[in-house]
């Protein structure tokens, strides 16, 4: 039998189970005619059958249940008589399928349907051939389509009654295109109207549900007819309550005296009486979907009303979530004390109580974190499965090099060097993240790593090389100066040749450098994206160091590593990473934390000023410049906008030069300048041509101007704490006392209270934790793996949940790393769909 006829049989059987109530499909069986005839024609179903089906279904709804039964039986006999491929004789009832994935065979005894059947919310589209999965759709969710989950979840929303092409376009703006999308479209908040109160116990400000009987309904125009008001008074036996709706005149025809209704909203006060303005309402005999419960509030867009969307979601969630297959094995659910997926999805949308809601959110958050953990564990395993060259640094060699430094290493630097030394001697590729606060001395650690690879641990017959990549030319030049002194200067680390390769390096010099890298005479190269160019080849690249790794894309990092076979990798960042992110986002990397500052570094004095106190900042700037110091002034925008009241760098640079500091030289730096223009401005500032540099956040990372002692940040409330800390780190790099002045946009105590954390501590790790809690993980992610930006329920600041999921992921990974066991097959499928084609840093 053709698939289209098999589909027809299933729906006829479901109609039989429902007592011929025309409820097998939302909108009635006539909805089959929207898509079914096209499918049938594609399968060469005789035209006589198509005409018979159309004639029967168009008038089906107007028949009595008895007449409907007779009509379907007659139609099916006609189909049997005209179908060349016959099956076994059918039972008297039209032989359609049950709601289970496997259809009942003809003649098979089918159990009677339960007394109350749920209404199917969809007519599945072409069940015989699942539609191709689209990235970002339902099948990428942690509970998305798997081998045992109904394929109809990939059906377009237009299969739902009441959703046409226009509504579908509106919903697409919310990311809702399929039924599966709706299952995972979570509420943004909840209003708890589950606590009923009698009217005489209501108080001003209560958010409650009240049930009462309508006493009076009046409608009147106000403001010369510009506004209409409908007023209703309800009674519940304890008192009366006035309800008011504005510009909804049709309500006067919907509500009548004697009606029992349930209303939910906030109790207000008017002329000394308690009132409820514009409440949600519904008849009490209707299921309390919008009132008298914990009500989900969903994100909306134009032309989509909250109540309408909630009703559509109720149809889909209540019908389809029980049909999902749970990808988490029972052993994990039991050990982690989690709800099953079906219950979690039902309760997160329409919770019975606060405890059920909490448990549902916990389960769905666990899924997301667990999938992230499984992904980073897999990446770490793949990296460690490779072999790498061994570089063992003798104790006496290392001690001599450290002893030649003009300063003593901090304890944190010493521990980081020990970690790297162990990695390089392991025979496995190093994959280490070195995170240290601004000025903590990461460059020295990177220099020692390069020296171990190129000199100490290199066999005499091999020429090992190291490449260090920085995101900007000025930062690369800064590393070149520092590393040249450490590696080659005075023969301190014994490295013979260190070169700098930038995009604007003269072509003749580029040729020389490329030749030296190809023949191995250049041991260490420092550069920008120019290192990734195809002509650049290495004789024997064994160590790649990537500074400010979040500024590079995954492909760029992979391109540098691809110039060698399993090189050792050291990535560095000056952005302190909270513990929760270190366990998830960076869980595939070994971590070295440098949380000590070199002795002698003074803390930067930080002050929060109001906009009216800006002149105090200008006075400090003048006094510092008079002492021979330099100043940064940071703005959040390049140019002013009509829609923004933020100060902009270009206009403010002109104002500061002309009106505030006419006797000083004020430079301008922003992101729209070409790279060579940026470098030229920074070079002039570093060489003292500018007293004050007005800039956007382009100076956030890495730039070293020891003579700069003041960092004035305008619109400071528009930045995260981690970013403010990075900007603050541009000063205080010399011996003089330095200052950071934060000027928020407005004198808003609530918003600016956050900035006081900057004045309270110079500890970047403390600020990073606060920033994660307040603003989320966006500033820490950069271009890290896919999966993190799509978290809908989990919080990357929830350390307890992260550690719980990590424990379960590690235990599963030890038992079945490739998820080959039968009980893990659905999990393997869902894991692949969650990560999609995303590439990790080590891929």
Short mmCIF file of C-alpha atoms in Angstrom, two decimals, residues 248-507:
data_model
loop_
_atom_site.label_atom_id
_atom_site.label_comp_id
_atom_site.label_asym_id
_atom_site.label_seq_id
_atom_site.Cartn_x
_atom_site.Cartn_y
_atom_site.Cartn_z
CA UNK A 248 -11.63 46.98 23.98
CA UNK A 249 -15.32 47.82 23.32
CA UNK A 250 -16.11 44.30 22.09
CA UNK A 251 -15.84 43.05 25.67
CA UNK A 252 -19.21 44.66 26.39
CA UNK A 253 -20.76 42.09 24.06
CA UNK A 254 -18.69 39.19 25.40
CA UNK A 255 -19.48 39.62 29.10
CA UNK A 256 -23.03 39.42 30.49
CA UNK A 257 -24.65 39.62 33.87
CA UNK A 258 -24.56 36.26 35.64
CA UNK A 259 -21.45 34.99 33.85
CA UNK A 260 -18.87 33.31 36.09
CA UNK A 261 -15.38 34.42 35.14
CA UNK A 262 -11.84 34.13 36.40
CA UNK A 263 -9.68 37.27 36.22
CA UNK A 264 -5.96 37.67 36.89
CA UNK A 265 -3.94 40.82 37.26
CA UNK A 266 -2.60 43.44 39.62
CA UNK A 267 -4.81 45.17 42.19
CA UNK A 268 -4.72 48.94 41.72
CA UNK A 269 -6.55 51.80 43.42
CA UNK A 270 -8.86 54.49 42.04
CA UNK A 271 -10.70 57.08 44.12
CA UNK A 272 -10.07 55.01 47.24
CA UNK A 273 -11.47 51.78 45.78
CA UNK A 274 -9.58 48.69 44.70
CA UNK A 275 -9.74 48.01 40.96
CA UNK A 276 -8.07 45.72 38.43
CA UNK A 277 -7.04 47.29 35.13
CA UNK A 278 -6.88 45.29 31.89
CA UNK A 279 -6.84 41.86 33.56
CA UNK A 280 -6.63 38.52 31.76
CA UNK A 281 -9.97 36.76 31.98
CA UNK A 282 -11.80 33.62 30.87
CA UNK A 283 -15.01 31.74 31.73
CA UNK A 284 -14.49 29.47 34.72
CA UNK A 285 -15.79 26.44 32.88
CA UNK A 286 -12.84 26.70 30.44
CA UNK A 287 -9.57 25.07 31.46
CA UNK A 288 -7.62 27.76 33.30
CA UNK A 289 -4.84 28.12 30.81
CA UNK A 290 -4.34 31.87 31.18
CA UNK A 291 -5.50 32.40 34.78
CA UNK A 292 -5.67 30.64 38.15
CA UNK A 293 -2.26 29.04 37.61
CA UNK A 294 1.42 29.77 37.09
CA UNK A 295 1.16 31.49 33.72
CA UNK A 296 4.10 31.35 31.26
CA UNK A 297 5.06 34.63 29.61
CA UNK A 298 6.80 34.17 26.25
CA UNK A 299 8.93 36.55 24.18
CA UNK A 300 6.76 38.14 21.50
CA UNK A 301 7.07 39.98 18.21
CA UNK A 302 4.77 42.19 16.15
CA UNK A 303 1.36 40.67 15.36
CA UNK A 304 1.77 37.84 17.90
CA UNK A 305 -0.35 38.13 21.05
CA UNK A 306 0.64 36.47 24.32
CA UNK A 307 -2.64 34.61 24.85
CA UNK A 308 -2.77 33.40 21.24
CA UNK A 309 0.82 32.12 21.30
CA UNK A 310 0.30 30.47 24.68
CA UNK A 311 -2.70 28.57 23.34
CA UNK A 312 -0.77 27.35 20.29
CA UNK A 313 2.12 26.23 22.49
CA UNK A 314 -0.31 24.41 24.77
CA UNK A 315 -1.61 22.40 21.80
CA UNK A 316 1.84 21.38 20.65
CA UNK A 317 3.47 20.79 24.03
CA UNK A 318 0.63 18.77 25.52
CA UNK A 319 0.35 16.52 22.46
CA UNK A 320 3.95 16.07 21.34
CA UNK A 321 6.14 16.19 24.43
CA UNK A 322 4.80 12.82 25.71
CA UNK A 323 5.87 11.28 22.41
CA UNK A 324 9.52 12.27 22.70
CA UNK A 325 12.18 9.67 23.39
CA UNK A 326 14.43 10.64 26.29
CA UNK A 327 18.05 10.72 25.17
CA UNK A 328 19.43 10.57 28.72
CA UNK A 329 19.87 6.98 29.95
CA UNK A 330 17.87 6.05 33.03
CA UNK A 331 21.09 5.49 34.98
CA UNK A 332 22.11 9.14 34.55
CA UNK A 333 18.62 10.47 35.28
CA UNK A 334 18.47 8.45 38.46
CA UNK A 335 21.97 9.31 39.62
CA UNK A 336 21.51 13.04 38.95
CA UNK A 337 17.92 13.01 40.31
CA UNK A 338 16.40 14.45 37.16
CA UNK A 339 12.90 14.45 35.67
CA UNK A 340 12.31 12.60 32.43
CA UNK A 341 12.27 14.75 29.31
CA UNK A 342 8.54 14.45 28.69
CA UNK A 343 7.61 15.74 32.14
CA UNK A 344 10.27 18.44 32.07
CA UNK A 345 8.98 19.96 28.84
CA UNK A 346 5.38 19.87 30.03
CA UNK A 347 6.23 21.47 33.36
CA UNK A 348 8.58 24.13 32.04
CA UNK A 349 5.80 25.45 29.79
CA UNK A 350 2.78 24.90 32.02
CA UNK A 351 3.98 24.12 35.55
CA UNK A 352 1.64 22.68 38.15
CA UNK A 353 3.51 24.44 40.95
CA UNK A 354 6.79 26.17 41.71
CA UNK A 355 8.51 22.94 42.74
CA UNK A 356 7.62 21.26 39.45
CA UNK A 357 8.88 24.30 37.56
CA UNK A 358 12.18 24.25 39.44
CA UNK A 359 12.67 20.55 38.73
CA UNK A 360 11.86 21.02 35.03
CA UNK A 361 14.32 23.88 34.67
CA UNK A 362 16.97 21.81 36.43
CA UNK A 363 16.52 18.93 33.99
CA UNK A 364 16.67 21.10 30.88
CA UNK A 365 19.65 23.09 32.19
CA UNK A 366 21.43 19.82 32.99
CA UNK A 367 20.93 18.66 29.40
CA UNK A 368 22.63 21.74 27.99
CA UNK A 369 25.60 21.67 30.38
CA UNK A 370 25.94 17.89 30.03
CA UNK A 371 26.15 18.20 26.24
CA UNK A 372 28.80 20.90 26.55
CA UNK A 373 30.79 18.71 28.92
CA UNK A 374 30.59 15.71 26.62
CA UNK A 375 31.78 17.88 23.75
CA UNK A 376 34.85 19.28 25.50
CA UNK A 377 35.75 15.85 26.92
CA UNK A 378 35.64 14.42 23.41
CA UNK A 379 37.84 17.26 22.13
CA UNK A 380 40.34 16.74 24.93
CA UNK A 381 40.47 13.00 24.23
CA UNK A 382 41.01 13.57 20.53
CA UNK A 383 43.86 15.96 21.25
CA UNK A 384 45.52 13.65 23.76
CA UNK A 385 45.26 10.66 21.45
CA UNK A 386 47.95 12.17 19.23
CA UNK A 387 51.70 11.92 19.80
CA UNK A 388 54.07 14.86 19.95
CA UNK A 389 57.81 15.34 20.16
CA UNK A 390 59.38 15.25 23.61
CA UNK A 391 61.22 18.37 24.82
CA UNK A 392 62.93 17.84 28.17
CA UNK A 393 64.62 20.85 29.76
CA UNK A 394 67.53 19.87 32.09
CA UNK A 395 67.29 21.35 35.58
CA UNK A 396 70.63 23.15 35.36
CA UNK A 397 69.73 24.72 31.99
CA UNK A 398 66.36 25.97 33.27
CA UNK A 399 67.82 27.29 36.53
CA UNK A 400 70.53 29.16 34.61
CA UNK A 401 68.00 30.81 32.30
CA UNK A 402 65.69 31.83 35.13
CA UNK A 403 68.70 33.08 37.11
CA UNK A 404 69.73 35.31 34.21
CA UNK A 405 66.51 37.30 34.43
CA UNK A 406 66.74 40.81 35.96
CA UNK A 407 63.83 39.90 38.27
CA UNK A 408 62.60 36.92 40.25
CA UNK A 409 59.66 34.91 38.98
CA UNK A 410 56.48 35.06 41.04
CA UNK A 411 55.14 31.85 42.52
CA UNK A 412 52.41 31.79 39.88
CA UNK A 413 54.94 32.19 37.07
CA UNK A 414 57.03 29.37 38.51
CA UNK A 415 54.01 27.05 38.66
CA UNK A 416 53.05 27.90 35.08
CA UNK A 417 56.57 27.16 33.85
CA UNK A 418 56.49 23.82 35.70
CA UNK A 419 53.15 22.94 34.05
CA UNK A 420 54.47 23.76 30.59
CA UNK A 421 57.76 21.91 31.20
CA UNK A 422 55.79 18.79 32.17
CA UNK A 423 53.55 19.07 29.10
CA UNK A 424 56.48 19.43 26.71
CA UNK A 425 58.16 16.33 28.15
CA UNK A 426 55.00 14.18 28.09
CA UNK A 427 55.12 13.00 24.48
CA UNK A 428 51.55 14.30 24.00
CA UNK A 429 50.66 17.65 22.45
CA UNK A 430 50.46 20.42 25.03
CA UNK A 431 47.02 22.08 24.98
CA UNK A 432 47.26 24.64 27.75
CA UNK A 433 45.49 27.90 28.52
CA UNK A 434 47.64 30.39 30.40
CA UNK A 435 45.38 32.96 31.99
CA UNK A 436 46.85 35.81 33.93
CA UNK A 437 45.68 39.22 34.96
CA UNK A 438 47.02 42.32 33.22
CA UNK A 439 50.72 42.67 34.02
CA UNK A 440 51.12 39.24 35.65
CA UNK A 441 54.07 38.29 33.41
CA UNK A 442 52.73 35.86 30.81
CA UNK A 443 55.31 36.96 28.23
CA UNK A 444 58.21 35.62 30.32
CA UNK A 445 56.49 32.25 30.63
CA UNK A 446 55.90 32.11 26.86
CA UNK A 447 59.57 33.01 26.27
CA UNK A 448 60.74 30.15 28.48
CA UNK A 449 58.43 27.75 26.63
CA UNK A 450 59.87 28.89 23.29
CA UNK A 451 63.43 28.50 24.62
CA UNK A 452 62.75 24.96 25.87
CA UNK A 453 61.42 23.90 22.47
CA UNK A 454 64.02 25.64 20.30
CA UNK A 455 67.14 25.15 22.42
CA UNK A 456 67.09 23.15 25.64
CA UNK A 457 64.99 20.18 24.60
CA UNK A 458 65.75 20.16 20.89
CA UNK A 459 67.87 17.24 19.64
CA UNK A 460 71.14 18.41 18.13
CA UNK A 461 70.14 16.95 14.78
CA UNK A 462 66.77 18.76 14.64
CA UNK A 463 65.88 22.44 14.30
CA UNK A 464 62.68 23.05 16.24
CA UNK A 465 60.73 26.29 15.80
CA UNK A 466 58.15 28.32 17.69
CA UNK A 467 55.53 30.77 16.35
CA UNK A 468 53.81 33.41 18.46
CA UNK A 469 50.68 35.05 17.01
CA UNK A 470 49.13 38.28 18.36
CA UNK A 471 45.87 39.94 17.21
CA UNK A 472 47.34 43.38 16.34
CA UNK A 473 50.56 44.70 14.84
CA UNK A 474 51.33 46.90 17.83
CA UNK A 475 50.90 43.99 20.23
CA UNK A 476 53.07 41.78 18.02
CA UNK A 477 55.77 44.48 17.97
CA UNK A 478 55.54 44.74 21.74
CA UNK A 479 56.04 40.97 22.08
CA UNK A 480 58.93 41.13 19.63
CA UNK A 481 60.75 43.74 21.69
CA UNK A 482 60.23 41.89 24.94
CA UNK A 483 60.96 38.42 23.58
CA UNK A 484 64.04 39.60 21.68
CA UNK A 485 65.51 40.86 24.95
CA UNK A 486 64.59 37.67 26.78
CA UNK A 487 65.48 35.15 24.08
CA UNK A 488 68.37 36.61 22.12
CA UNK A 489 69.49 39.69 24.01
CA UNK A 490 72.86 39.15 25.67
CA UNK A 491 72.45 35.45 24.89
CA UNK A 492 70.15 35.19 27.90
CA UNK A 493 68.04 32.24 26.72
CA UNK A 494 70.42 31.22 23.97
CA UNK A 495 67.93 31.44 21.06
CA UNK A 496 69.80 32.33 17.90
CA UNK A 497 67.24 34.02 15.68
CA UNK A 498 63.99 35.85 16.50
CA UNK A 499 62.09 37.73 13.77
CA UNK A 500 58.91 39.79 13.38
CA UNK A 501 56.46 39.22 10.49
CA UNK A 502 53.59 41.67 9.97
CA UNK A 503 51.21 42.43 7.14
CA UNK A 504 53.03 45.68 6.34
CA UNK A 505 56.52 44.20 6.61
CA UNK A 506 58.38 45.17 3.39
CA UNK A 507 58.12 42.43 0.78
#
